[in-house]
mmCIF file of C-alpha atoms in Angstrom:
data_model
loop_
_atom_site.group_PDB
_atom_site.id
_atom_site.type_symbol
_atom_site.label_atom_id
_atom_site.label_comp_id
_atom_site.label_asym_id
_atom_site.label_seq_id
_atom_site.Cartn_x
_atom_site.Cartn_y
_atom_site.Cartn_z
ATOM 1 C CA UNK A 1 0.000 0.000 0.000
ATOM 2 C CA UNK A 2 1.309 3.432 -0.951
ATOM 3 C CA UNK A 3 1.752 5.438 2.267
ATOM 4 C CA UNK A 4 2.389 8.708 0.489
ATOM 5 C CA UNK A 5 -0.362 10.929 -0.952
ATOM 6 C CA UNK A 6 -0.523 11.494 -4.666
ATOM 7 C CA UNK A 7 0.390 14.983 -5.942
ATOM 8 C CA UNK A 8 -3.322 15.707 -6.374
ATOM 9 C CA UNK A 9 -4.087 14.612 -2.793
ATOM 10 C CA UNK A 10 -1.148 16.590 -1.409
ATOM 11 C CA UNK A 11 -2.329 19.707 -3.244
ATOM 12 C CA UNK A 12 -5.841 19.252 -1.860
ATOM 13 C CA UNK A 13 -4.600 18.851 1.731
ATOM 14 C CA UNK A 14 -2.527 22.000 1.336
ATOM 15 C CA UNK A 15 -5.448 23.910 -0.190
ATOM 16 C CA UNK A 16 -7.739 22.971 2.712
ATOM 17 C CA UNK A 17 -5.114 23.990 5.279
ATOM 18 C CA UNK A 18 -4.726 27.360 3.582
ATOM 19 C CA UNK A 19 -8.448 28.042 3.961
ATOM 20 C CA UNK A 20 -7.783 28.264 7.711
ATOM 21 C CA UNK A 21 -4.459 30.103 7.567
ATOM 22 C CA UNK A 22 -4.598 32.480 4.590
ATOM 23 C CA UNK A 23 -6.434 35.736 4.021
ATOM 24 C CA UNK A 24 -9.651 34.544 2.292
ATOM 25 C CA UNK A 25 -9.432 37.438 -0.152
ATOM 26 C CA UNK A 26 -6.119 36.176 -1.493
ATOM 27 C CA UNK A 27 -5.524 33.218 -3.780
ATOM 28 C CA UNK A 28 -2.762 31.181 -5.380
ATOM 29 C CA UNK A 29 -1.911 32.006 -8.969
ATOM 30 C CA UNK A 30 -4.504 30.553 -11.320
ATOM 31 C CA UNK A 31 -6.942 29.601 -8.549
ATOM 32 C CA UNK A 32 -9.981 31.356 -7.027
ATOM 33 C CA UNK A 33 -9.836 32.979 -3.544
ATOM 34 C CA UNK A 34 -9.449 30.512 -0.679
ATOM 35 C CA UNK A 35 -12.962 30.967 0.677
ATOM 36 C CA UNK A 36 -14.593 29.047 3.547
ATOM 37 C CA UNK A 37 -14.049 25.323 4.171
ATOM 38 C CA UNK A 38 -16.747 22.894 3.078
ATOM 39 C CA UNK A 39 -18.552 20.971 5.831
ATOM 40 C CA UNK A 40 -16.436 17.854 5.226
ATOM 41 C CA UNK A 41 -13.186 19.863 5.378
ATOM 42 C CA UNK A 42 -13.488 20.806 9.044
ATOM 43 C CA UNK A 43 -11.321 18.489 11.201
ATOM 44 C CA UNK A 44 -13.340 16.095 13.360
ATOM 45 C CA UNK A 45 -10.630 15.049 15.804
ATOM 46 C CA UNK A 46 -7.346 16.268 17.273
ATOM 47 C CA UNK A 47 -5.225 13.437 18.650
ATOM 48 C CA UNK A 48 -2.710 14.298 21.359
ATOM 49 C CA UNK A 49 0.397 12.203 21.908
ATOM 50 C CA UNK A 50 0.180 12.374 25.694
ATOM 51 C CA UNK A 51 -2.408 12.920 28.395
ATOM 52 C CA UNK A 52 -3.244 16.445 29.537
ATOM 53 C CA UNK A 53 -5.144 17.532 32.629
ATOM 54 C CA UNK A 54 -5.508 21.192 31.671
ATOM 55 C CA UNK A 55 -5.095 22.365 28.113
ATOM 56 C CA UNK A 56 -4.596 26.030 27.306
ATOM 57 C CA UNK A 57 -7.719 27.868 26.075
ATOM 58 C CA UNK A 58 -6.244 27.948 22.581
ATOM 59 C CA UNK A 59 -4.091 25.204 21.065
ATOM 60 C CA UNK A 60 -2.733 24.499 17.623
ATOM 61 C CA UNK A 61 -4.888 22.182 15.517
ATOM 62 C CA UNK A 62 -1.793 20.148 14.665
ATOM 63 C CA UNK A 63 1.945 20.660 14.701
ATOM 64 C CA UNK A 64 2.810 23.265 12.104
ATOM 65 C CA UNK A 65 -0.744 23.630 10.768
ATOM 66 C CA UNK A 66 -1.073 27.277 11.712
ATOM 67 C CA UNK A 67 -4.745 27.053 12.623
ATOM 68 C CA UNK A 68 -6.221 26.753 16.054
ATOM 69 C CA UNK A 69 -8.729 25.241 18.451
ATOM 70 C CA UNK A 70 -10.405 27.243 21.201
ATOM 71 C CA UNK A 71 -11.922 26.224 24.542
ATOM 72 C CA UNK A 72 -15.731 26.482 24.707
ATOM 73 C CA UNK A 73 -15.518 29.363 27.204
ATOM 74 C CA UNK A 74 -13.116 31.295 24.990
ATOM 75 C CA UNK A 75 -15.470 30.709 22.048
ATOM 76 C CA UNK A 76 -18.298 32.212 24.103
ATOM 77 C CA UNK A 77 -16.188 35.259 25.032
ATOM 78 C CA UNK A 78 -15.124 35.864 21.429
ATOM 79 C CA UNK A 79 -18.688 35.567 20.159
ATOM 80 C CA UNK A 80 -19.890 37.969 22.859
ATOM 81 C CA UNK A 81 -17.404 40.639 21.765
ATOM 82 C CA UNK A 82 -17.499 39.923 18.015
ATOM 83 C CA UNK A 83 -20.801 38.236 17.141
ATOM 84 C CA UNK A 84 -20.886 36.710 13.676
ATOM 85 C CA UNK A 85 -17.278 37.601 12.829
ATOM 86 C CA UNK A 86 -15.606 34.196 13.246
ATOM 87 C CA UNK A 87 -16.694 30.677 12.332
ATOM 88 C CA UNK A 88 -16.459 27.783 14.801
ATOM 89 C CA UNK A 89 -16.840 24.031 14.368
ATOM 90 C CA UNK A 90 -16.783 21.451 17.214
ATOM 91 C CA UNK A 91 -13.858 19.052 17.351
ATOM 92 C CA UNK A 92 -13.094 16.099 19.633
ATOM 93 C CA UNK A 93 -9.737 16.056 21.411
ATOM 94 C CA UNK A 94 -8.516 12.548 22.144
ATOM 95 C CA UNK A 95 -5.564 11.316 24.168
ATOM 96 C CA UNK A 96 -3.819 7.946 24.565
ATOM 97 C CA UNK A 97 -6.019 4.935 25.470
ATOM 98 C CA UNK A 98 -8.917 6.489 23.545
ATOM 99 C CA UNK A 99 -9.526 9.004 26.311
ATOM 100 C CA UNK A 100 -11.573 12.010 25.214
ATOM 101 C CA UNK A 101 -10.672 15.376 26.731
ATOM 102 C CA UNK A 102 -13.711 16.389 28.829
ATOM 103 C CA UNK A 103 -14.000 20.002 27.627
ATOM 104 C CA UNK A 104 -15.417 20.862 24.220
ATOM 105 C CA UNK A 105 -13.053 22.648 21.837
ATOM 106 C CA UNK A 106 -13.814 24.286 18.495
ATOM 107 C CA UNK A 107 -11.795 24.822 15.366
ATOM 108 C CA UNK A 108 -11.900 28.528 14.626
ATOM 109 C CA UNK A 109 -11.757 30.197 11.242
ATOM 110 C CA UNK A 110 -10.664 33.720 12.098
ATOM 111 C CA UNK A 111 -12.776 36.349 10.378
ATOM 112 C CA UNK A 112 -10.612 39.417 11.024
ATOM 113 C CA UNK A 113 -7.643 40.032 8.716
ATOM 114 C CA UNK A 114 -6.146 43.453 9.394
ATOM 115 C CA UNK A 115 -3.143 45.388 8.093
ATOM 116 C CA UNK A 116 -2.182 47.375 11.189
ATOM 117 C CA UNK A 117 1.551 46.635 11.488
ATOM 118 C CA UNK A 118 3.757 49.743 11.187
ATOM 119 C CA UNK A 119 7.225 48.542 10.100
ATOM 120 C CA UNK A 120 8.616 52.045 9.625
ATOM 121 C CA UNK A 121 8.237 52.867 13.332
ATOM 122 C CA UNK A 122 8.857 49.377 14.736
ATOM 123 C CA UNK A 123 12.252 48.274 16.043
ATOM 124 C CA UNK A 124 14.009 46.755 13.013
ATOM 125 C CA UNK A 125 15.995 44.418 15.290
ATOM 126 C CA UNK A 126 12.745 42.670 16.220
ATOM 127 C CA UNK A 127 11.464 41.612 12.794
ATOM 128 C CA UNK A 128 12.563 40.763 9.278
ATOM 129 C CA UNK A 129 10.979 41.333 5.899
ATOM 130 C CA UNK A 130 10.574 38.745 3.173
ATOM 131 C CA UNK A 131 8.691 39.075 -0.125
ATOM 132 C CA UNK A 132 6.373 41.814 1.140
ATOM 133 C CA UNK A 133 5.595 40.097 4.456
ATOM 134 C CA UNK A 134 7.079 40.481 7.934
ATOM 135 C CA UNK A 135 8.137 37.949 10.586
ATOM 136 C CA UNK A 136 9.281 38.386 14.184
ATOM 137 C CA UNK A 137 12.827 37.374 15.080
ATOM 138 C CA UNK A 138 11.920 35.710 18.374
ATOM 139 C CA UNK A 139 9.162 35.101 20.904
ATOM 140 C CA UNK A 140 10.603 37.227 23.705
ATOM 141 C CA UNK A 141 9.333 40.294 25.524
ATOM 142 C CA UNK A 142 12.003 42.345 23.759
ATOM 143 C CA UNK A 143 11.024 41.128 20.289
ATOM 144 C CA UNK A 144 7.314 41.602 20.876
ATOM 145 C CA UNK A 145 7.772 44.971 22.532
ATOM 146 C CA UNK A 146 9.514 46.318 19.454
ATOM 147 C CA UNK A 147 6.508 45.764 17.195
ATOM 148 C CA UNK A 148 4.106 48.660 16.678
ATOM 149 C CA UNK A 149 0.515 48.325 15.473
ATOM 150 C CA UNK A 150 -1.871 51.114 14.551
ATOM 151 C CA UNK A 151 -4.934 51.374 16.846
ATOM 152 C CA UNK A 152 -6.681 53.334 14.111
ATOM 153 C CA UNK A 153 -6.337 50.329 11.797
ATOM 154 C CA UNK A 154 -7.269 47.474 14.109
ATOM 155 C CA UNK A 155 -9.986 49.610 15.655
ATOM 156 C CA UNK A 156 -12.486 47.580 17.693
ATOM 157 C CA UNK A 157 -11.188 44.151 16.659
ATOM 158 C CA UNK A 158 -10.659 41.709 19.519
ATOM 159 C CA UNK A 159 -9.267 38.586 17.825
ATOM 160 C CA UNK A 160 -7.438 38.784 14.532
ATOM 161 C CA UNK A 161 -4.624 37.891 12.171
ATOM 162 C CA UNK A 162 -2.390 40.436 10.522
ATOM 163 C CA UNK A 163 -2.278 40.534 6.721
ATOM 164 C CA UNK A 164 1.426 41.355 6.417
ATOM 165 C CA UNK A 165 2.897 40.540 9.844
ATOM 166 C CA UNK A 166 2.667 36.752 9.534
ATOM 167 C CA UNK A 167 4.227 35.918 12.886
ATOM 168 C CA UNK A 168 2.959 36.052 15.614
ATOM 169 C CA UNK A 169 -0.045 34.031 14.456
ATOM 170 C CA UNK A 170 -2.816 35.677 16.450
ATOM 171 C CA UNK A 171 -3.511 38.996 18.139
ATOM 172 C CA UNK A 172 -6.051 39.713 20.873
ATOM 173 C CA UNK A 173 -7.266 42.959 22.413
ATOM 174 C CA UNK A 174 -6.812 44.045 26.008
ATOM 175 C CA UNK A 175 -10.571 43.772 26.460
ATOM 176 C CA UNK A 176 -10.658 40.124 25.394
ATOM 177 C CA UNK A 177 -7.589 39.398 27.508
ATOM 178 C CA UNK A 178 -9.339 40.870 30.554
ATOM 179 C CA UNK A 179 -12.424 38.729 29.891
ATOM 180 C CA UNK A 180 -10.203 35.632 29.625
ATOM 181 C CA UNK A 181 -8.569 36.357 32.981
ATOM 182 C CA UNK A 182 -11.933 37.013 34.668
ATOM 183 C CA UNK A 183 -13.263 33.716 33.287
ATOM 184 C CA UNK A 184 -10.428 31.889 35.038
ATOM 185 C CA UNK A 185 -8.817 30.602 31.855
ATOM 186 C CA UNK A 186 -5.068 30.221 32.198
ATOM 187 C CA UNK A 187 -3.238 31.638 29.220
ATOM 188 C CA UNK A 188 0.368 30.805 28.530
ATOM 189 C CA UNK A 189 2.734 33.660 27.680
ATOM 190 C CA UNK A 190 1.193 36.922 26.513
ATOM 191 C CA UNK A 191 3.217 39.817 25.163
ATOM 192 C CA UNK A 192 1.994 43.384 25.023
ATOM 193 C CA UNK A 193 2.935 45.243 21.873
ATOM 194 C CA UNK A 194 3.517 48.952 21.449
ATOM 195 C CA UNK A 195 0.387 51.130 21.347
ATOM 196 C CA UNK A 196 -0.865 49.106 24.310
ATOM 197 C CA UNK A 197 -3.826 47.164 22.919
ATOM 198 C CA UNK A 198 -2.829 44.006 21.075
ATOM 199 C CA UNK A 199 -1.412 40.955 22.777
ATOM 200 C CA UNK A 200 -0.072 37.704 21.482
ATOM 201 C CA UNK A 201 -0.050 34.449 23.409
ATOM 202 C CA UNK A 202 2.178 31.403 23.196
ATOM 203 C CA UNK A 203 0.373 28.475 21.579
ATOM 204 C CA UNK A 204 0.243 25.245 23.548
ATOM 205 C CA UNK A 205 1.847 22.451 21.510
ATOM 206 C CA UNK A 206 1.499 18.737 22.097
#
């Protein structure tokens, strides 16, 4: 039995992944915009390699996938602040010995894509540019603190991806962060960026 996907299958897997991780208005050359995933393209299960007692409120959907799963309470908080902006789909989290994690998580398709990064006033030691996009040089307080976003551009957004600043993966507002803390959810590392509002948190990896 051939254990490797055919080129057509590999392209399809990649195309589905990009629906969760790419700006839906963009597209690969010769193809239509990414658009929303079909019902059968949402992942049904996330298998963890080891047992966990307390998962972070947001975890990566799979190593290197670039899309994320959120705790049911975090989903509720996001929907309260940004109703109808993001799309969620339930997913089962399983651990060794067929154990199912007892809290419901949801795959999230982030609806906010914003271009608020200001490279000309950010610390150039903290990021690098490549082919029109920008990437941070490290996940430290120094690196994060050197990035500047425009409050006028991200406005009232609470949970978003940046169009040109491709790492970090996700940004959240102070307001959402405060709601998360009040709800008793334990975030991993958060870094406050210049201008005071956006934060980025470290993703929990299996």
